[in-house]
Short mmCIF file of C-alpha atoms and ligand atoms in Angstrom, two decimals:
data_model
loop_
_atom_site.label_atom_id
_atom_site.label_comp_id
_atom_site.label_asym_id
_atom_site.label_seq_id
_atom_site.Cartn_x
_atom_site.Cartn_y
_atom_site.Cartn_z
CA MET A 1 135.56 48.50 111.55
CA ASP A 2 139.21 48.39 111.58
CA TYR A 3 140.03 44.93 110.35
CA TYR A 4 143.57 45.03 111.64
CA LYS A 5 142.23 45.74 115.14
CA ALA A 6 139.59 43.04 114.70
CA LEU A 7 142.34 40.49 114.16
CA GLY A 8 144.55 42.14 116.78
CA VAL A 9 147.53 42.46 114.33
CA GLU A 10 149.79 45.36 113.28
CA LYS A 11 149.36 47.10 109.97
CA ASN A 12 152.57 45.54 108.68
CA ALA A 13 151.63 41.98 109.84
CA SER A 14 152.76 39.23 107.53
CA GLU A 15 150.39 36.83 105.72
CA THR A 16 151.26 34.12 108.20
CA GLU A 17 150.68 36.38 111.18
CA ILE A 18 147.27 37.25 109.88
CA LYS A 19 146.42 33.63 109.27
CA LYS A 20 147.49 32.56 112.81
CA ALA A 21 145.65 35.44 114.52
CA TYR A 22 142.44 34.58 112.46
CA ARG A 23 142.58 30.84 113.43
CA LYS A 24 143.11 31.51 117.06
CA LEU A 25 140.30 34.09 117.33
CA ALA A 26 137.92 32.04 115.17
CA GLN A 27 138.38 29.02 117.47
CA GLN A 28 137.93 31.11 120.56
CA CYS A 29 134.60 32.76 119.60
CA HIS A 30 133.17 30.11 117.22
CA PRO A 31 129.27 30.16 117.80
CA ASP A 32 129.17 26.29 117.82
CA LYS A 33 131.32 26.22 120.98
CA GLY A 34 128.28 26.93 123.14
CA GLU A 35 129.26 29.11 126.09
CA GLY A 36 132.19 31.26 125.37
CA GLY A 37 131.19 31.40 121.80
CA ASP A 38 130.43 34.89 120.34
CA GLU A 39 128.75 35.03 117.01
CA LYS A 40 129.10 38.78 116.51
CA LYS A 41 132.82 38.65 117.18
CA PHE A 42 133.11 35.61 115.04
CA LYS A 43 131.45 37.41 112.10
CA GLU A 44 133.74 40.44 112.50
CA VAL A 45 136.85 38.27 112.64
CA THR A 46 135.78 36.32 109.54
CA GLU A 47 135.03 39.54 107.60
CA ALA A 48 138.44 40.99 108.51
CA TYR A 49 140.17 37.82 107.50
CA GLU A 50 138.30 37.68 104.18
CA ILE A 51 139.77 41.05 103.34
CA LEU A 52 143.30 41.00 104.92
CA GLY A 53 143.77 37.30 103.95
CA ASP A 54 143.48 38.23 100.37
CA LYS A 55 146.42 40.00 98.85
CA GLN A 56 144.53 42.22 96.46
CA LYS A 57 141.68 43.03 98.81
CA ARG A 58 144.23 43.89 101.52
CA ALA A 59 146.05 46.31 99.17
CA GLN A 60 142.90 47.90 98.20
CA TYR A 61 141.90 48.31 101.88
CA ASP A 62 145.22 49.70 102.74
CA GLN A 63 144.98 52.22 99.87
CA PHE A 64 141.37 53.34 100.27
CA GLY A 65 140.27 52.21 103.68
CA SER A 66 137.45 50.25 102.26
CA VAL A 67 136.78 47.40 99.86
CA ASP A 68 134.11 47.56 97.22
CA LYS A 69 132.12 44.34 97.68
CA GLY A 70 130.52 44.32 94.37
CA GLY A 71 127.95 46.54 92.77
CA GLY A 72 130.92 48.69 91.78
CA GLY A 73 130.93 50.62 88.55
CA SER A 74 129.09 53.56 89.98
CA GLY A 75 131.09 56.81 90.19
CA PHE A 76 133.59 55.67 87.73
CA GLY A 77 133.08 57.72 84.57
CA GLY A 78 135.95 58.32 82.40
CA PHE A 79 136.05 54.98 80.65
CA GLU A 80 135.99 55.88 77.04
CA GLY A 81 134.49 53.72 74.37
CA PHE A 82 132.85 51.37 76.74
CA ASP A 83 129.30 51.02 77.30
CA PHE A 84 128.77 50.37 80.90
CA GLY A 85 125.03 49.86 80.71
CA GLY A 86 124.06 46.42 81.64
CA PHE A 87 127.15 45.73 83.60
CA GLN A 88 126.01 47.15 86.82
CA ASN A 89 126.64 44.01 88.64
CA VAL A 90 130.15 43.43 87.57
CA ASN A 91 132.25 42.98 90.62
CA PHE A 92 135.23 45.14 90.19
CA ASP A 93 138.55 43.85 91.49
CA PHE A 94 140.89 46.60 92.13
CA GLY A 95 144.48 46.61 92.70
CA GLY A 96 145.12 43.75 90.32
CA ASN A 97 145.12 42.89 86.76
CA PHE A 98 142.75 45.05 84.87
CA GLY A 99 142.75 42.83 82.04
CA ASP A 100 140.29 40.75 84.08
CA ILE A 101 137.72 43.48 83.97
CA PHE A 102 138.13 43.65 80.19
CA ASP A 103 137.42 39.95 80.00
CA THR A 104 134.42 40.20 82.13
CA PHE A 105 132.87 42.73 79.73
CA PHE A 106 133.52 40.72 76.70
CA GLY A 107 132.63 37.36 78.11
CA GLY A 108 136.15 36.26 78.63
CA GLY A 109 138.05 34.26 75.88
CA GLY A 110 141.22 36.28 76.37
CA ALA A 111 142.78 38.60 73.81
CA LYS A 112 141.79 36.37 70.88
CA GLY A 113 138.23 36.45 71.73
CA LYS A 114 138.24 40.28 72.11
CA GLN A 115 140.02 40.81 68.80
CA ALA A 116 137.65 38.46 66.95
CA ARG A 117 134.70 40.29 68.44
CA GLU A 118 136.09 43.83 67.79
CA SER A 119 137.22 43.47 64.20
CA ARG A 120 134.05 41.61 63.20
CA GLY A 121 131.76 43.67 61.07
CA SER A 122 129.02 45.66 62.76
CA ASP A 123 125.47 44.46 62.84
CA ILE A 124 122.93 46.42 60.95
CA GLU A 125 119.45 47.17 62.12
CA ILE A 126 116.66 48.15 59.66
CA VAL A 127 112.86 48.54 59.80
CA ILE A 128 110.63 47.17 57.15
CA GLN A 129 107.07 48.30 56.98
CA LEU A 130 104.51 45.73 55.64
CA ASP A 131 100.84 46.02 54.74
CA PHE A 132 98.57 43.74 56.59
CA GLU A 133 98.20 41.53 53.53
CA GLU A 134 101.89 41.36 52.89
CA ALA A 135 102.45 40.00 56.32
CA VAL A 136 99.61 37.46 55.93
CA SER A 137 100.75 36.09 52.60
CA GLY A 138 104.54 36.62 52.84
CA THR A 139 106.57 38.65 50.35
CA THR A 140 110.00 39.60 49.28
CA LYS A 141 111.18 43.14 49.93
CA GLU A 142 114.02 44.97 48.25
CA VAL A 143 116.02 47.29 50.63
CA ASN A 144 118.48 49.84 49.64
CA LEU A 145 121.44 49.23 51.96
CA SER A 146 124.77 51.08 52.37
CA ARG A 147 127.19 48.77 54.06
CA TYR A 148 130.75 47.60 54.17
CA GLU A 149 131.32 44.66 51.85
CA SER A 150 134.38 42.50 51.53
CA CYS A 151 136.87 43.99 49.05
CA THR A 152 137.06 41.78 46.00
CA HIS A 153 140.46 43.12 44.85
CA CYS A 154 142.30 41.72 47.87
CA GLU A 155 139.61 39.20 48.83
CA GLY A 156 139.20 41.03 52.14
CA LYS A 157 142.75 40.61 53.26
CA GLY A 158 143.75 44.25 52.97
CA ASN A 159 147.12 43.78 51.25
CA GLU A 160 147.76 44.43 47.64
CA PRO A 161 147.79 40.98 46.02
CA GLY A 162 151.37 39.61 45.95
CA SER A 163 152.53 41.73 48.94
CA LYS A 164 153.36 40.45 52.47
CA MET A 165 151.71 41.09 55.87
CA VAL A 166 154.10 42.64 58.47
CA THR A 167 153.91 43.15 62.14
CA CYS A 168 151.74 46.24 63.17
CA ASN A 169 153.87 49.10 64.21
CA ASP A 170 151.19 50.66 66.42
CA CYS A 171 150.73 47.69 68.65
CA GLN A 172 153.86 45.75 68.05
CA GLY A 173 151.81 42.83 66.85
CA THR A 174 149.71 42.43 70.08
CA GLY A 175 146.48 43.74 68.42
CA GLN A 176 145.76 45.55 71.56
CA LYS A 177 146.44 49.16 72.74
CA VAL A 178 146.68 49.88 76.38
CA LYS A 179 145.42 53.15 77.79
CA ILE A 180 146.22 54.33 81.34
CA GLN A 181 143.58 56.60 82.97
CA ARG A 182 143.61 58.46 86.22
CA THR A 183 140.45 58.22 88.33
CA PRO A 184 139.71 59.15 91.99
CA LEU A 185 140.35 55.54 92.97
CA GLY A 186 143.87 55.35 91.25
CA GLN A 187 145.03 54.47 87.84
CA ILE A 188 142.95 52.29 85.58
CA GLN A 189 144.33 50.43 82.64
CA THR A 190 142.04 49.59 79.83
CA SER A 191 142.89 47.90 76.60
CA ALA A 192 141.19 48.41 73.22
CA VAL A 193 141.55 46.78 69.92
CA CYS A 194 144.43 48.48 67.82
CA SER A 195 142.64 50.50 65.25
CA THR A 196 145.51 50.27 62.72
CA CYS A 197 145.45 46.54 62.38
CA GLY A 198 141.92 45.84 63.66
CA GLY A 199 143.38 43.49 66.18
CA ASN A 200 145.13 41.21 63.82
CA GLY A 201 148.62 42.40 64.92
CA LYS A 202 149.60 42.52 61.26
CA THR A 203 149.40 45.18 58.64
CA PRO A 204 149.90 44.84 54.87
CA GLU A 205 153.39 45.82 53.59
CA LYS A 206 151.64 47.32 50.67
CA LYS A 207 148.01 48.22 51.31
CA CYS A 208 145.39 47.16 48.86
CA THR A 209 144.80 50.03 46.43
CA THR A 210 141.13 49.51 46.26
CA CYS A 211 140.15 49.32 49.98
CA ARG A 212 143.37 51.15 51.34
CA GLY A 213 144.10 48.04 53.51
CA GLU A 214 140.85 47.82 55.24
CA GLY A 215 139.73 44.69 53.40
CA ARG A 216 136.29 46.11 52.87
CA ILE A 217 134.56 48.79 50.99
CA LEU A 218 131.48 50.89 51.63
CA LYS A 219 129.02 49.99 48.94
CA ASP A 220 125.45 50.85 48.10
CA GLY A 221 123.31 48.01 47.08
CA ILE A 222 119.91 46.48 46.87
CA ILE A 223 119.36 43.36 48.96
CA LYS A 224 116.28 41.15 48.84
CA ILE A 225 114.68 40.03 52.03
CA LYS A 226 112.27 37.18 52.17
CA ILE A 227 109.46 37.86 54.56
CA PRO A 228 108.02 34.58 55.76
CA ILE A 229 104.21 34.00 55.64
CA GLY A 230 102.38 34.99 58.69
CA ILE A 231 105.12 37.14 60.20
CA HIS A 232 103.97 39.11 63.24
CA ASP A 233 104.24 42.81 63.95
CA LYS A 234 107.37 43.78 65.91
CA ALA A 235 109.09 40.46 64.88
CA VAL A 236 112.78 40.61 64.27
CA LEU A 237 114.53 38.71 61.49
CA ARG A 238 118.11 37.90 61.90
CA LEU A 239 120.04 37.39 58.80
CA THR A 240 123.38 35.94 59.89
CA GLY A 241 126.38 37.30 57.98
CA LYS A 242 124.41 39.93 56.17
CA GLY A 243 125.74 42.80 58.23
CA GLU A 244 128.80 44.69 57.46
CA ALA A 245 132.01 43.01 56.49
CA GLY A 246 134.72 42.87 59.15
CA MET A 247 138.20 44.43 58.92
CA GLN A 248 140.71 42.51 56.97
CA GLY A 249 138.71 39.43 56.46
CA ALA A 250 137.10 39.19 59.95
CA SER A 251 133.60 37.80 59.95
CA HIS A 252 130.53 39.74 58.83
CA GLY A 253 128.01 41.22 61.27
CA ASP A 254 124.43 40.23 61.17
CA LEU A 255 121.44 42.06 59.73
CA PHE A 256 118.43 42.58 62.01
CA VAL A 257 115.19 43.33 60.24
CA HIS A 258 112.48 44.82 62.49
CA ILE A 259 109.01 44.15 61.19
CA SER A 260 106.34 46.78 61.45
CA ILE A 261 102.88 45.90 60.10
CA THR A 262 100.17 48.49 59.16
CA PRO A 263 97.00 47.32 60.65
CA SER A 264 93.98 46.43 58.47
CA LYS A 265 90.74 48.38 58.45
CA THR A 266 88.73 45.14 58.00
CA PHE A 267 90.60 42.51 59.98
CA GLU A 268 91.82 42.57 63.60
CA ARG A 269 94.70 40.11 64.12
CA ILE A 270 95.48 38.58 67.39
CA LYS A 271 98.34 36.20 67.13
CA ASP A 272 97.33 33.88 64.25
CA ASP A 273 93.63 34.48 64.63
CA ILE A 274 91.46 36.98 62.77
CA HIS A 275 88.65 38.79 64.48
CA THR A 276 85.85 40.71 62.64
CA THR A 277 82.29 41.96 63.58
CA GLN A 278 79.21 41.35 61.40
CA HIS A 279 75.99 43.31 61.70
CA VAL A 280 72.69 41.46 61.09
CA HIS A 281 69.14 42.60 61.10
CA VAL A 282 67.00 41.60 64.00
CA LEU A 283 64.99 39.28 61.79
CA GLN A 284 68.10 37.42 60.62
CA ALA A 285 69.03 36.95 64.33
CA VAL A 286 65.61 35.80 65.29
CA LEU A 287 64.97 33.47 62.36
CA GLY A 288 68.60 32.47 61.45
CA ASP A 289 70.26 33.00 58.21
CA GLU A 290 73.13 32.33 55.90
CA ILE A 291 75.47 35.40 55.71
CA LYS A 292 78.47 36.14 53.68
CA VAL A 293 81.70 36.80 55.59
CA LYS A 294 84.78 38.19 54.11
CA THR A 295 87.92 36.28 55.39
CA ILE A 296 91.59 37.03 54.56
CA TYR A 297 91.36 34.34 51.84
CA ASP A 298 87.84 34.55 50.36
CA GLU A 299 84.19 35.10 50.93
CA THR A 300 82.61 32.40 53.09
CA ILE A 301 79.02 31.49 54.01
CA LEU A 302 78.43 31.55 57.76
CA LYS A 303 75.13 29.94 58.95
CA ILE A 304 73.70 31.64 61.97
CA PRO A 305 71.11 29.72 63.86
CA GLN A 306 67.69 31.17 64.69
CA GLY A 307 67.73 33.01 67.99
CA THR A 308 71.29 34.29 67.68
CA GLU A 309 71.96 36.90 70.42
CA SER A 310 73.92 40.08 69.85
CA GLY A 311 77.48 39.62 70.73
CA LYS A 312 77.56 35.95 69.94
CA VAL A 313 80.95 34.78 68.40
CA PHE A 314 81.25 32.17 65.66
CA ARG A 315 84.41 30.42 64.66
CA LEU A 316 85.54 29.79 61.04
CA ARG A 317 88.09 27.10 61.54
CA GLY A 318 91.35 27.45 59.61
CA LYS A 319 90.55 30.92 58.20
CA GLY A 320 93.07 32.64 60.30
CA VAL A 321 96.76 33.38 59.51
CA THR A 322 99.33 30.72 58.75
CA ARG A 323 101.56 30.16 61.63
CA VAL A 324 105.20 31.19 60.79
CA GLY A 325 107.15 28.19 59.76
CA SER A 326 104.24 25.79 59.69
CA SER A 327 101.20 24.93 57.56
CA GLU A 328 98.76 25.32 60.40
CA LYS A 329 96.40 28.13 60.35
CA GLY A 330 94.67 30.21 63.06
CA ASP A 331 90.92 30.68 63.03
CA HIS A 332 88.64 33.56 62.03
CA TYR A 333 86.17 34.68 64.85
CA VAL A 334 83.09 36.49 63.70
CA LYS A 335 81.18 38.52 66.33
CA ILE A 336 77.58 39.18 65.53
CA ILE A 337 75.96 42.47 66.32
CA VAL A 338 72.15 42.51 66.01
CA ASP A 339 70.84 45.77 64.64
CA ILE A 340 67.44 46.85 65.84
CA PRO A 341 65.56 49.04 63.24
CA GLU A 342 64.90 52.47 64.61
CA LYS A 343 62.14 53.34 62.12
CA LEU A 344 59.21 51.10 61.19
CA SER A 345 56.78 51.39 58.29
CA LYS A 346 53.05 51.48 58.98
CA LYS A 347 52.80 47.88 57.93
CA GLU A 348 55.71 46.78 60.12
CA ARG A 349 54.11 48.46 63.07
CA GLU A 350 50.86 46.48 62.47
CA LEU A 351 52.84 43.26 62.16
CA TYR A 352 54.77 43.95 65.42
CA GLY A 353 51.41 44.63 67.08
CA GLU A 354 50.29 41.16 65.87
CA LEU A 355 53.36 39.59 67.31
CA ILE A 356 52.79 41.29 70.74
CA LYS A 357 49.25 39.88 70.75
CA GLU A 358 50.57 36.45 69.75
CA SER A 359 53.29 36.36 72.53
CA GLY A 360 50.79 37.42 75.21
CA LEU A 361 53.26 39.99 76.51
CA LYS A 362 51.89 42.96 78.35
CA ILE A 363 54.15 45.79 77.22
CA THR A 364 53.81 49.54 76.94
CA PRO A 365 55.16 50.50 73.54
CA GLN A 366 56.85 53.93 73.62
CA ASN A 367 55.92 54.87 70.15
CA LYS A 368 52.13 55.52 70.28
CA SER A 369 51.92 55.45 66.60
CA ILE A 370 52.32 51.62 66.72
CA PHE A 371 48.75 51.45 67.81
CA GLY A 372 47.50 54.53 66.23
ZN1 ZN B 1 147.98 47.04 65.59
ZN1 ZN B 2 141.16 45.51 49.25
#
C-alpha cells in the first residue's frame, strides 16, 4: 500500500496537510457511520496516518519504502560486542536516536546506568561437586579461584596514592565511545563504554604502580564456600559481591555456585524425601516382623505387620533430608519387596504340604518332589 496515495496527498505534503487529509477521510469512511462507512478504507487510512503522521516513521518509510513494525533485529548482524540473543522482540526505531536502542538493551537508566553496569566486575560461575552425604549434612568447601580483586595499594581507585584524577583523553570525559557502522539499512550508531577509563570519564594522572591504573589485580586464592544443609542437585548459590572486582572501584560481580550432587547407591532422594527398598522373606511378610532399616541418620526398627504384600510402602516420619533454611525434615519411604524362596528343603516341602491341606486349597504344585 502506498501510504501517500491512501491519504491522497503528495510526497512532499506538510505535517498539517497530512493531518487534515486523515481527519477528512477518517470521518468520511468511519465504520460507525452506518451507510457510507467503509471499514476497510478506514483501516487503510489509519495505518497510513500512523506512519506518515509520525516524523521518524515517515522518514524511514521514505527511505526504505517500508516500516519495521517490531520483531526487528533479524538480518542485522554487524553489531560488535552485543549479544542479541534474548532481545528478539526489541522494537527497533530507525531514523532517530540510536541511544534509545542502547537503553533498551541495558534496561534504560541512561549513560550512568550503562557505565555502572559495564565497569562492574564480572560474575563468576563455578561448579561444586558434592557427595550425597555432604549435601544432606551441609559442608564447607574450599575452592581455588583466580579472580580480579580490589588493588590494596590504591584502594581500587587506580591512581598512585597522592596523584589526581584527570579527564579521560579517549572519551573526553563522557565515559562512552561512539561507533558508526554501515549496514544495508543505513548507518547505525552504537556506543560502548570507554575501555580506557572504564566508563568513569576520568583517568589517573599517575597510574597506580601496582595495578597499572585498573584498580584491581588478578589474584589466585582459596575461598571458602558454605554449603547449606539439605541443598539440592542443580541448585545455584549466589554469593553477592564475591565475583570479580570492578574497574577503578566499581562494584564487584557475583559468584554463582552451581551444585552437582553425586547420587547415593543406597538412598534415592526425591526433593527432601528418601526412598529405599527392603527385601523380606515370605515368612516375615506373612507373619510380620521387626526389621532394621538404614536411614541417612541411623539404623531404625521398622515394624511390618503380618500379611504385608510385596510393594507396600512404609513411611518413617522425619527421617528424610532437612529442608534448606529450615529445621523441618522430609520422610523416609521404605518399599517392601517380598522374596519367595526358589529352593525348599525336604522338611520345608512337607510343611508346605501341611499348609495346603490346612488351607483347603486345591492346587497343582509344579514341583512334584513336594509330594514325593
Ligand atoms: Zn574514557
Ligand atoms: Zn592500584
